[in-house]
């Protein structure tokens, strides 16, 4: 039995609320169970130095966690004076994941920064961040099309992420904090709606694991992301009044 | 006329939602017009080095702003590797303001950290932070009493803050961003419910101003904070089920 | 009785020595009792990025304290690798205060940096810094006029600062260190010679205080700055040979 | 055809030289084609704060690259004042990978730090670092056994890593720099000699990829690591005179 | 001819004023021509971690330069967030030089920090700092003897420093800024009153130089330091009322 | 007797291996006894800001030590976030030493960075770094001539460095770590093949020393560098196939 009483292949409830951030070109407050991440997309008419004059756009991400998003208060990274290795690893993952579905040349010399800030944490924050960031990005791109800055959406697909783990209950989908901190292995799957792989990060926490465990987790992830793709689509449609 | 159409002595709508942060001992999401600040109080059973063994408690504050809380995206302080002078100034103000109404020896060797994170900014974020932080602090202290850690609330009063400014419409109460960025002077008043002064910060933005302008702003502030004290009281009562 | 035996409305002796720094365009070593601050004005033919091409000048300030300016040695900020929140707060205050009396567009695309370094500290260093910095700035501007870089002084007035506090002896003027560390409230007044307000920072140290205490301190400050304005004028006249 | 003329399932030549570092308890200079990484294991009789008094040991890793290990000179991280996100990500991966095969409680209150410094880079430096670090760690543990500090090797297995990628030549094993910089996908496999998974990091560089590509790369990796396990065993045997 | 009209073996005027810093256990404001350095000695009843419990004392130094001590304003190191390589090199030299004449075990578990801050710079600041720091240190030690903390001065001698250089006028003593910036070689000699060598730093600026040039500079330095030893002795005698 | 059994004027064995770094324009792995330093020269077609447009080239150096180059592991400077004062002092010395023999205007607007990384340390690392860096620089310049970027070598001579010290065995040449850590004085001589002085750094470790000790060490150094000049010449000839 899982601590939450969920079935092995059962996601936590997912909601995506758009427009929470008043000023951002796109924003999504995603809730996956007790995890809440505010994702904003900020559009700027410039690109990093390495892209200047090449006619291509850029998508990047930053990740943060409010000090008391967690059970006990964590140090504020701005006060410590640096981002932890974990933070950098996560924001690099979010950036790569989103770039994999954007047609950067079609975007033109525009940068979009995806800020993903965790307001409440209960496991799976990086996956929620990727899933929410896609909605924020999609809405920002929609505005650029509506404003005739772009002729069409420079998007090649839809991306979402979910974690799976090996627990005492076997392979399970969408770990919460209680499961995550006790799991023997933890795997994050970043997948597209057309069933392709964007990124897989499988990590043995305590002891190396067998390939069939990996395969079982992959199968659960396929199920899980389909729920997320639906939630993303519904949120975008609601926001754009379709 | 004010950009928002408000009267000179009219506050923006104020709401205080408690419990937004799931894990904090006390939390308040305060909204003053378009400004939204999430305030959490975190209790820890230890005090800073300079207080160890003295039997006294400590209250401190940290302040942050999500990168896209503002009209255009600001740099993330954690990524820059340091907190700006403005951030430090504000968090020092919040800490001093709250400490002025806490009986630190009565608190005992306990630290309470007030994290004030701006989710949306439309002027007056430091005042909203102080006002919301008092609610978070009050709820956390209430829990310590309920848990018999403390015999009674180590609180000497209620503190709230509001800004006033000199604008084209004369002295006005509770500046929003449009007013703040154009005001000739900007004054923050941190006051107590028993009509005492905790802190006054009056600043000429463009040109020095006369004493009677200061007096007019002080009068407006007295009016404004009474609204905030009521909102604080209502939020605490609702949260504690009175 | 005050620790120093002074009357409540009595300033400490004030002297301002110009030319102490050999290379600066303007310099003033101000002594207020045992507090000594070396203020220099450095002129540069460029402005910060946000002002480039706008035809306006800039005035900014930096503040420091020698490690052994105080009773016990403090850590050197350059060695710690960052300026404290207190230092940043003070240098921002000095910069704002001086800018409030400069006609920046009339200055043209010139920057003036005011460095205020405390050689000996006995309370009131930020106020002494503002008062001395005005002299250094005034002398540097005088040289620009003498050199025909400017047609006339781009100065709208004279600014000085003094602290007042609530002590066991009641409201008193110009706190020294012994008083400052024991005061119930501490207020810094930055005022102009034409009786306007540039900045007021009133802070309850221990417990909130009443409005009439504030009013009494304001009255003392008005008296105190008149002494400072005279000392500034005398120093400038002596330096320029009037 | 691969740029190097290798077959898709062909590793580059692998050599592991022990004892290169004179002072380290264990060291291995691993060469995989043109990639050379010096791995040292340093034993210390203390553990990080979070483990003190718990009777368990610790294994951690740090990664660096000499500025001119690469085609064009990179900035020295010590001079820049911080480690890049990439560096931190890699050293966290190395640490996790090695810990997965160590019996930390059996190690006792001892820390082992694995320093992996790239002397020459030609793709696959993180995989070479993991593979070489295992040898350095194994030799250091062997010395602890020889010195009767430990009764037996606290090792649960042998770990090595290899990268695979999707290139114009299809799925290939052990990318060199020319392939790595042009690959459509890049996957690092950290595997054990008993055919378990320690970590998988699969990343789409340009565009998401299909599951069968992933499966093909996994198969190549299985082949590749068997070469590495043999090289590790030979190096340890030679060093210990078996 | 030298720019200043001095003879090759002629020092600039030297004065040492004690007591400039009000709070320090010893202080000396040394002036060597237009170079002015404020040196303070701060006594603390503790030693660095590496000396704890060993019964030995410690002497260390820190060096700084006010931003406008120089012809054009330099960046404030505290604002930049780090000390330059030059600053660190100089403060390490000052510390070593003073330690060479102190009997550290006789000092007992006491630390003395020598802060050397340049108020005005005209060449030779590191040499002036060493010479002035000896006076500050000597006075602080004298106070410890007077207070019966120490039975006798734990000093093995007197140390002073002077620079020499190769200029168009040949080898010269005590370079000022004009000479220093144009010299072909620059040598700092730290010597004791009993004619021993504490430190020599000889540097070719433009082109390597011959040994006889070095010998000539050494001879000049011997002459120069005798003037400094007399000035030190006179300052100490005046301060202690001999 | 010396710990190593060497004669007072006996160098340790010296070898210089070129080409160890695959990508650098010039590289030398120098071994002086148990000290091993990898020196690389990196050529870039740009100069620092202060030289831009002046037609002159630049040569600079950076120094580092692998964490386990020493008996006990040192902290990694990249992880600490700053280079120590010692590191900066050494890399400034290396840069100055090499620049003293380069004709910078003849180099043209080209920068050469010399990276000196200590792989194994047994005393004398800075001297080995200077000696090895000259070879790396010479080879890189040779390639620029071979590629017709330069018409001839912009080199005015050959530079090498050696340390001498005062030990229980009297003045000795080329200190190893055992001697270095116990020496009463330590002197680094940077000399040219035409018997000129580039830099001398003489430091009393414990107590000031007499001039004749200095003279004795200088004599030993002259002997020592002649061995190094031969090794440099042989390495260059072998690398260039003379």
PDB file of N, CA, C and O in Angstrom, chain C residues 20-25 34 36 38 40 42 62 64 66-71 73 76-79 81 83 113 115 117 120-121, chain E residues 20-25 34 36 38 40 42 62 64 66-71 73 76-79 81 83 113 115 117 120-121:
ATOM      1  N   UNK C  20      42.101  67.311   2.694  1.00  0.00           N
ATOM      2  CA  UNK C  20      42.843  66.221   3.330  1.00  0.00           C
ATOM      3  C   UNK C  20      43.256  65.165   2.299  1.00  0.00           C
ATOM      4  O   UNK C  20      44.343  64.593   2.386  1.00  0.00           O
ATOM      5  N   UNK C  21      42.362  64.873   1.381  1.00  0.00           N
ATOM      6  CA  UNK C  21      42.692  63.914   0.309  1.00  0.00           C
ATOM      7  C   UNK C  21      43.353  64.696  -0.821  1.00  0.00           C
ATOM      8  O   UNK C  21      42.762  65.634  -1.360  1.00  0.00           O
ATOM      9  N   UNK C  22      44.577  64.312  -1.183  1.00  0.00           N
ATOM     10  CA  UNK C  22      45.363  65.125  -2.103  1.00  0.00           C
ATOM     11  C   UNK C  22      44.832  65.114  -3.533  1.00  0.00           C
ATOM     12  O   UNK C  22      44.994  66.067  -4.270  1.00  0.00           O
ATOM     13  N   UNK C  23      44.273  63.982  -3.944  1.00  0.00           N
ATOM     14  CA  UNK C  23      43.968  63.820  -5.360  1.00  0.00           C
ATOM     15  C   UNK C  23      42.513  64.123  -5.715  1.00  0.00           C
ATOM     16  O   UNK C  23      42.195  64.369  -6.875  1.00  0.00           O
ATOM     17  N   UNK C  24      41.610  64.098  -4.735  1.00  0.00           N
ATOM     18  CA  UNK C  24      40.185  64.235  -5.041  1.00  0.00           C
ATOM     19  C   UNK C  24      39.837  65.643  -5.508  1.00  0.00           C
ATOM     20  O   UNK C  24      40.463  66.615  -5.076  1.00  0.00           O
ATOM     21  N   UNK C  25      38.809  65.751  -6.372  1.00  0.00           N
ATOM     22  CA  UNK C  25      38.362  67.056  -6.850  1.00  0.00           C
ATOM     23  C   UNK C  25      37.782  67.880  -5.694  1.00  0.00           C
ATOM     24  O   UNK C  25      37.794  69.112  -5.718  1.00  0.00           O
ATOM     25  N   UNK C  34      33.880  62.822  18.588  1.00  0.00           N
ATOM     26  CA  UNK C  34      34.875  61.801  18.298  1.00  0.00           C
ATOM     27  C   UNK C  34      34.651  61.082  16.983  1.00  0.00           C
ATOM     28  O   UNK C  34      35.383  60.137  16.655  1.00  0.00           O
ATOM     29  N   UNK C  36      34.905  60.870  13.050  1.00  0.00           N
ATOM     30  CA  UNK C  36      35.660  61.498  11.961  1.00  0.00           C
ATOM     31  C   UNK C  36      35.404  60.760  10.663  1.00  0.00           C
ATOM     32  O   UNK C  36      35.667  59.551  10.572  1.00  0.00           O
ATOM     33  N   UNK C  38      36.110  60.871   6.441  1.00  0.00           N
ATOM     34  CA  UNK C  38      36.782  61.492   5.297  1.00  0.00           C
ATOM     35  C   UNK C  38      35.876  61.339   4.076  1.00  0.00           C
ATOM     36  O   UNK C  38      35.556  60.221   3.669  1.00  0.00           O
ATOM     37  N   UNK C  40      35.246  62.263   0.071  1.00  0.00           N
ATOM     38  CA  UNK C  40      35.886  62.748  -1.154  1.00  0.00           C
ATOM     39  C   UNK C  40      34.870  62.740  -2.285  1.00  0.00           C
ATOM     40  O   UNK C  40      33.979  61.892  -2.333  1.00  0.00           O
ATOM     41  N   UNK C  42      34.724  62.474  -6.379  1.00  0.00           N
ATOM     42  CA  UNK C  42      35.500  62.114  -7.565  1.00  0.00           C
ATOM     43  C   UNK C  42      34.658  62.344  -8.810  1.00  0.00           C
ATOM     44  O   UNK C  42      33.559  61.805  -8.933  1.00  0.00           O
ATOM     45  N   UNK C  62      29.459  55.956  -1.782  1.00  0.00           N
ATOM     46  CA  UNK C  62      29.867  54.706  -1.141  1.00  0.00           C
ATOM     47  C   UNK C  62      30.351  55.020   0.271  1.00  0.00           C
ATOM     48  O   UNK C  62      30.935  56.076   0.527  1.00  0.00           O
ATOM     49  N   UNK C  64      32.173  53.417   3.923  1.00  0.00           N
ATOM     50  CA  UNK C  64      32.980  52.356   4.519  1.00  0.00           C
ATOM     51  C   UNK C  64      33.433  52.777   5.896  1.00  0.00           C
ATOM     52  O   UNK C  64      33.322  53.943   6.276  1.00  0.00           O
ATOM     53  N   UNK C  66      36.790  52.029   8.514  1.00  0.00           N
ATOM     54  CA  UNK C  66      38.035  51.304   8.752  1.00  0.00           C
ATOM     55  C   UNK C  66      37.784  50.278   9.860  1.00  0.00           C
ATOM     56  O   UNK C  66      37.018  50.547  10.797  1.00  0.00           O
ATOM     57  N   UNK C  67      38.427  49.119   9.780  1.00  0.00           N
ATOM     58  CA  UNK C  67      38.114  48.044  10.738  1.00  0.00           C
ATOM     59  C   UNK C  67      38.257  48.489  12.193  1.00  0.00           C
ATOM     60  O   UNK C  67      37.480  48.090  13.050  1.00  0.00           O
ATOM     61  N   UNK C  68      39.245  49.359  12.482  1.00  0.00           N
ATOM     62  CA  UNK C  68      39.415  49.737  13.885  1.00  0.00           C
ATOM     63  C   UNK C  68      38.962  51.176  14.131  1.00  0.00           C
ATOM     64  O   UNK C  68      39.512  51.872  14.988  1.00  0.00           O
ATOM     65  N   UNK C  69      37.931  51.613  13.388  1.00  0.00           N
ATOM     66  CA  UNK C  69      37.322  52.893  13.715  1.00  0.00           C
ATOM     67  C   UNK C  69      36.475  52.774  14.978  1.00  0.00           C
ATOM     68  O   UNK C  69      36.084  53.783  15.554  1.00  0.00           O
ATOM     69  N   UNK C  70      36.212  51.555  15.396  1.00  0.00           N
ATOM     70  CA  UNK C  70      35.267  51.309  16.492  1.00  0.00           C
ATOM     71  C   UNK C  70      35.965  50.755  17.736  1.00  0.00           C
ATOM     72  O   UNK C  70      37.144  50.419  17.690  1.00  0.00           O
ATOM     73  N   UNK C  71      35.223  50.634  18.827  1.00  0.00           N
ATOM     74  CA  UNK C  71      35.804  50.192  20.096  1.00  0.00           C
ATOM     75  C   UNK C  71      36.502  48.841  19.961  1.00  0.00           C
ATOM     76  O   UNK C  71      37.621  48.655  20.415  1.00  0.00           O
ATOM     77  N   UNK C  73      37.558  45.794  17.099  1.00  0.00           N
ATOM     78  CA  UNK C  73      37.790  45.705  15.657  1.00  0.00           C
ATOM     79  C   UNK C  73      36.648  44.984  14.940  1.00  0.00           C
ATOM     80  O   UNK C  73      36.208  43.915  15.365  1.00  0.00           O
ATOM     81  N   UNK C  76      36.832  43.474   8.110  1.00  0.00           N
ATOM     82  CA  UNK C  76      36.989  44.295   6.909  1.00  0.00           C
ATOM     83  C   UNK C  76      36.040  43.769   5.837  1.00  0.00           C
ATOM     84  O   UNK C  76      36.079  42.589   5.486  1.00  0.00           O
ATOM     85  N   UNK C  77      35.191  44.638   5.314  1.00  0.00           N
ATOM     86  CA  UNK C  77      34.200  44.170   4.346  1.00  0.00           C
ATOM     87  C   UNK C  77      34.848  43.634   3.072  1.00  0.00           C
ATOM     88  O   UNK C  77      34.334  42.691   2.472  1.00  0.00           O
ATOM     89  N   UNK C  78      35.965  44.201   2.665  1.00  0.00           N
ATOM     90  CA  UNK C  78      36.635  43.706   1.459  1.00  0.00           C
ATOM     91  C   UNK C  78      37.116  42.273   1.670  1.00  0.00           C
ATOM     92  O   UNK C  78      37.118  41.468   0.748  1.00  0.00           O
ATOM     93  N   UNK C  79      37.510  41.950   2.909  1.00  0.00           N
ATOM     94  CA  UNK C  79      37.994  40.600   3.202  1.00  0.00           C
ATOM     95  C   UNK C  79      36.825  39.619   3.314  1.00  0.00           C
ATOM     96  O   UNK C  79      36.923  38.475   2.890  1.00  0.00           O
ATOM     97  N   UNK C  81      34.194  39.887   1.657  1.00  0.00           N
ATOM     98  CA  UNK C  81      33.695  39.690   0.303  1.00  0.00           C
ATOM     99  C   UNK C  81      32.324  40.268   0.067  1.00  0.00           C
ATOM    100  O   UNK C  81      31.746  40.076  -0.993  1.00  0.00           O
ATOM    101  N   UNK C  83      29.574  43.802   1.262  1.00  0.00           N
ATOM    102  CA  UNK C  83      29.172  44.912   2.115  1.00  0.00           C
ATOM    103  C   UNK C  83      27.954  44.491   2.910  1.00  0.00           C
ATOM    104  O   UNK C  83      27.052  43.838   2.393  1.00  0.00           O
ATOM    105  N   UNK C 113      31.197  60.645  -7.631  1.00  0.00           N
ATOM    106  CA  UNK C 113      31.096  59.618  -6.590  1.00  0.00           C
ATOM    107  C   UNK C 113      31.597  60.192  -5.276  1.00  0.00           C
ATOM    108  O   UNK C 113      32.707  60.726  -5.208  1.00  0.00           O
ATOM    109  N   UNK C 115      32.809  59.279  -1.752  1.00  0.00           N
ATOM    110  CA  UNK C 115      33.273  58.210  -0.870  1.00  0.00           C
ATOM    111  C   UNK C 115      33.353  58.748   0.551  1.00  0.00           C
ATOM    112  O   UNK C 115      34.040  59.741   0.812  1.00  0.00           O
ATOM    113  N   UNK C 117      34.424  57.595   4.189  1.00  0.00           N
ATOM    114  CA  UNK C 117      35.100  56.550   4.958  1.00  0.00           C
ATOM    115  C   UNK C 117      35.310  57.021   6.391  1.00  0.00           C
ATOM    116  O   UNK C 117      35.940  58.049   6.639  1.00  0.00           O
ATOM    117  N   UNK C 120      37.260  57.361  12.481  1.00  0.00           N
ATOM    118  CA  UNK C 120      36.983  57.137  13.901  1.00  0.00           C
ATOM    119  C   UNK C 120      35.474  57.247  14.087  1.00  0.00           C
ATOM    120  O   UNK C 120      34.844  58.157  13.525  1.00  0.00           O
ATOM    121  N   UNK C 121      34.900  56.337  14.858  1.00  0.00           N
ATOM    122  CA  UNK C 121      33.445  56.295  15.007  1.00  0.00           C
ATOM    123  C   UNK C 121      33.060  56.528  16.460  1.00  0.00           C
ATOM    124  O   UNK C 121      33.588  55.882  17.365  1.00  0.00           O
TER     125      UNK C 121
ATOM    126  N   UNK E  20      46.341  58.644  16.223  1.00  0.00           N
ATOM    127  CA  UNK E  20      45.317  59.171  15.305  1.00  0.00           C
ATOM    128  C   UNK E  20      44.021  58.364  15.423  1.00  0.00           C
ATOM    129  O   UNK E  20      42.931  58.924  15.350  1.00  0.00           O
ATOM    130  N   UNK E  21      44.152  57.059  15.550  1.00  0.00           N
ATOM    131  CA  UNK E  21      42.957  56.218  15.728  1.00  0.00           C
ATOM    132  C   UNK E  21      42.641  56.159  17.224  1.00  0.00           C
ATOM    133  O   UNK E  21      43.490  55.749  18.018  1.00  0.00           O
ATOM    134  N   UNK E  22      41.427  56.570  17.592  1.00  0.00           N
ATOM    135  CA  UNK E  22      41.120  56.761  19.017  1.00  0.00           C
ATOM    136  C   UNK E  22      41.020  55.452  19.795  1.00  0.00           C
ATOM    137  O   UNK E  22      41.295  55.411  20.983  1.00  0.00           O
ATOM    138  N   UNK E  23      40.535  54.416  19.133  1.00  0.00           N
ATOM    139  CA  UNK E  23      40.182  53.204  19.877  1.00  0.00           C
ATOM    140  C   UNK E  23      41.271  52.131  19.862  1.00  0.00           C
ATOM    141  O   UNK E  23      41.275  51.240  20.695  1.00  0.00           O
ATOM    142  N   UNK E  24      42.190  52.200  18.889  1.00  0.00           N
ATOM    143  CA  UNK E  24      43.165  51.111  18.720  1.00  0.00           C
ATOM    144  C   UNK E  24      44.169  51.077  19.865  1.00  0.00           C
ATOM    145  O   UNK E  24      44.505  52.118  20.442  1.00  0.00           O
ATOM    146  N   UNK E  25      44.658  49.882  20.164  1.00  0.00           N
ATOM    147  CA  UNK E  25      45.662  49.736  21.224  1.00  0.00           C
ATOM    148  C   UNK E  25      46.976  50.414  20.823  1.00  0.00           C
ATOM    149  O   UNK E  25      47.744  50.839  21.683  1.00  0.00           O
ATOM    150  N   UNK E  34      54.162  62.314  -0.077  1.00  0.00           N
ATOM    151  CA  UNK E  34      52.717  62.413  -0.241  1.00  0.00           C
ATOM    152  C   UNK E  34      51.973  61.115   0.073  1.00  0.00           C
ATOM    153  O   UNK E  34      50.772  61.042  -0.115  1.00  0.00           O
ATOM    154  N   UNK E  36      50.398  58.564   2.657  1.00  0.00           N
ATOM    155  CA  UNK E  36      49.936  58.553   4.049  1.00  0.00           C
ATOM    156  C   UNK E  36      49.216  57.254   4.333  1.00  0.00           C
ATOM    157  O   UNK E  36      48.230  56.928   3.665  1.00  0.00           O
ATOM    158  N   UNK E  38      47.442  54.947   7.468  1.00  0.00           N
ATOM    159  CA  UNK E  38      47.018  54.838   8.864  1.00  0.00           C
ATOM    160  C   UNK E  38      47.155  53.374   9.292  1.00  0.00           C
ATOM    161  O   UNK E  38      46.511  52.495   8.714  1.00  0.00           O
ATOM    162  N   UNK E  40      46.889  50.612  12.395  1.00  0.00           N
ATOM    163  CA  UNK E  40      46.379  50.390  13.745  1.00  0.00           C
ATOM    164  C   UNK E  40      46.704  48.967  14.174  1.00  0.00           C
ATOM    165  O   UNK E  40      46.752  48.053  13.351  1.00  0.00           O
ATOM    166  N   UNK E  42      45.318  46.045  16.690  1.00  0.00           N
ATOM    167  CA  UNK E  42      44.167  45.629  17.495  1.00  0.00           C
ATOM    168  C   UNK E  42      44.495  44.329  18.214  1.00  0.00           C
ATOM    169  O   UNK E  42      44.852  43.337  17.577  1.00  0.00           O
ATOM    170  N   UNK E  62      46.155  43.350   7.563  1.00  0.00           N
ATOM    171  CA  UNK E  62      45.280  43.591   6.424  1.00  0.00           C
ATOM    172  C   UNK E  62      45.597  44.969   5.843  1.00  0.00           C
ATOM    173  O   UNK E  62      45.959  45.893   6.570  1.00  0.00           O
ATOM    174  N   UNK E  64      44.473  48.032   2.911  1.00  0.00           N
ATOM    175  CA  UNK E  64      43.428  48.570   2.048  1.00  0.00           C
ATOM    176  C   UNK E  64      43.831  49.935   1.557  1.00  0.00           C
ATOM    177  O   UNK E  64      44.794  50.532   2.044  1.00  0.00           O
ATOM    178  N   UNK E  66      41.891  53.610   0.367  1.00  0.00           N
ATOM    179  CA  UNK E  66      40.629  54.318   0.125  1.00  0.00           C
ATOM    180  C   UNK E  66      40.497  54.535  -1.381  1.00  0.00           C
ATOM    181  O   UNK E  66      41.498  54.755  -2.074  1.00  0.00           O
ATOM    182  N   UNK E  67      39.266  54.464  -1.891  1.00  0.00           N
ATOM    183  CA  UNK E  67      39.087  54.514  -3.349  1.00  0.00           C
ATOM    184  C   UNK E  67      39.747  55.745  -3.991  1.00  0.00           C
ATOM    185  O   UNK E  67      40.283  55.663  -5.080  1.00  0.00           O
ATOM    186  N   UNK E  68      39.731  56.885  -3.286  1.00  0.00           N
ATOM    187  CA  UNK E  68      40.318  58.068  -3.913  1.00  0.00           C
ATOM    188  C   UNK E  68      41.649  58.450  -3.272  1.00  0.00           C
ATOM    189  O   UNK E  68      42.003  59.625  -3.204  1.00  0.00           O
ATOM    190  N   UNK E  69      42.393  57.453  -2.813  1.00  0.00           N
ATOM    191  CA  UNK E  69      43.758  57.721  -2.364  1.00  0.00           C
ATOM    192  C   UNK E  69      44.667  57.977  -3.564  1.00  0.00           C
ATOM    193  O   UNK E  69      45.785  58.460  -3.407  1.00  0.00           O
ATOM    194  N   UNK E  70      44.180  57.646  -4.741  1.00  0.00           N
ATOM    195  CA  UNK E  70      45.015  57.669  -5.948  1.00  0.00           C
ATOM    196  C   UNK E  70      44.577  58.771  -6.926  1.00  0.00           C
ATOM    197  O   UNK E  70      43.531  59.390  -6.746  1.00  0.00           O
ATOM    198  N   UNK E  71      45.364  58.972  -7.974  1.00  0.00           N
ATOM    199  CA  UNK E  71      45.080  60.042  -8.932  1.00  0.00           C
ATOM    200  C   UNK E  71      43.687  59.919  -9.509  1.00  0.00           C
ATOM    201  O   UNK E  71      42.939  60.879  -9.571  1.00  0.00           O
ATOM    202  N   UNK E  73      40.035  57.611  -9.305  1.00  0.00           N
ATOM    203  CA  UNK E  73      39.358  56.778  -8.318  1.00  0.00           C
ATOM    204  C   UNK E  73      39.450  55.298  -8.687  1.00  0.00           C
ATOM    205  O   UNK E  73      39.172  54.903  -9.824  1.00  0.00           O
ATOM    206  N   UNK E  76      36.137  50.308  -5.073  1.00  0.00           N
ATOM    207  CA  UNK E  76      36.178  49.906  -3.670  1.00  0.00           C
ATOM    208  C   UNK E  76      36.153  48.376  -3.609  1.00  0.00           C
ATOM    209  O   UNK E  76      35.241  47.749  -4.150  1.00  0.00           O
ATOM    210  N   UNK E  77      37.120  47.790  -2.957  1.00  0.00           N
ATOM    211  CA  UNK E  77      37.192  46.325  -2.941  1.00  0.00           C
ATOM    212  C   UNK E  77      35.989  45.697  -2.240  1.00  0.00           C
ATOM    213  O   UNK E  77      35.532  44.628  -2.620  1.00  0.00           O
ATOM    214  N   UNK E  78      35.462  46.360  -1.209  1.00  0.00           N
ATOM    215  CA  UNK E  78      34.291  45.811  -0.525  1.00  0.00           C
ATOM    216  C   UNK E  78      33.101  45.760  -1.473  1.00  0.00           C
ATOM    217  O   UNK E  78      32.271  44.851  -1.406  1.00  0.00           O
ATOM    218  N   UNK E  79      33.012  46.725  -2.401  1.00  0.00           N
ATOM    219  CA  UNK E  79      31.893  46.754  -3.347  1.00  0.00           C
ATOM    220  C   UNK E  79      32.088  45.723  -4.447  1.00  0.00           C
ATOM    221  O   UNK E  79      31.135  45.088  -4.904  1.00  0.00           O
ATOM    222  N   UNK E  81      33.542  42.999  -4.014  1.00  0.00           N
ATOM    223  CA  UNK E  81      33.316  41.696  -3.408  1.00  0.00           C
ATOM    224  C   UNK E  81      34.563  40.857  -3.299  1.00  0.00           C
ATOM    225  O   UNK E  81      34.505  39.697  -2.923  1.00  0.00           O
ATOM    226  N   UNK E  83      39.147  41.135  -2.603  1.00  0.00           N
ATOM    227  CA  UNK E  83      40.415  41.839  -2.560  1.00  0.00           C
ATOM    228  C   UNK E  83      41.233  41.434  -3.760  1.00  0.00           C
ATOM    229  O   UNK E  83      41.261  40.267  -4.152  1.00  0.00           O
ATOM    230  N   UNK E 113      46.139  42.253  15.180  1.00  0.00           N
ATOM    231  CA  UNK E 113      45.876  42.517  13.767  1.00  0.00           C
ATOM    232  C   UNK E 113      46.333  43.923  13.432  1.00  0.00           C
ATOM    233  O   UNK E 113      45.938  44.879  14.098  1.00  0.00           O
ATOM    234  N   UNK E 115      46.030  46.753  10.838  1.00  0.00           N
ATOM    235  CA  UNK E 115      45.299  47.260   9.675  1.00  0.00           C
ATOM    236  C   UNK E 115      46.052  48.447   9.108  1.00  0.00           C
ATOM    237  O   UNK E 115      46.312  49.422   9.823  1.00  0.00           O
ATOM    238  N   UNK E 117      45.734  51.162   6.241  1.00  0.00           N
ATOM    239  CA  UNK E 117      44.842  51.746   5.241  1.00  0.00           C
ATOM    240  C   UNK E 117      45.465  52.995   4.666  1.00  0.00           C
ATOM    241  O   UNK E 117      45.780  53.942   5.388  1.00  0.00           O
ATOM    242  N   UNK E 120      46.321  58.468   1.431  1.00  0.00           N
ATOM    243  CA  UNK E 120      46.820  59.156   0.241  1.00  0.00           C
ATOM    244  C   UNK E 120      47.987  58.343  -0.288  1.00  0.00           C
ATOM    245  O   UNK E 120      48.827  57.884   0.488  1.00  0.00           O
ATOM    246  N   UNK E 121      48.027  58.163  -1.600  1.00  0.00           N
ATOM    247  CA  UNK E 121      49.046  57.300  -2.199  1.00  0.00           C
ATOM    248  C   UNK E 121      49.932  58.096  -3.139  1.00  0.00           C
ATOM    249  O   UNK E 121      49.428  58.805  -4.015  1.00  0.00           O
TER     250      UNK E 121
END
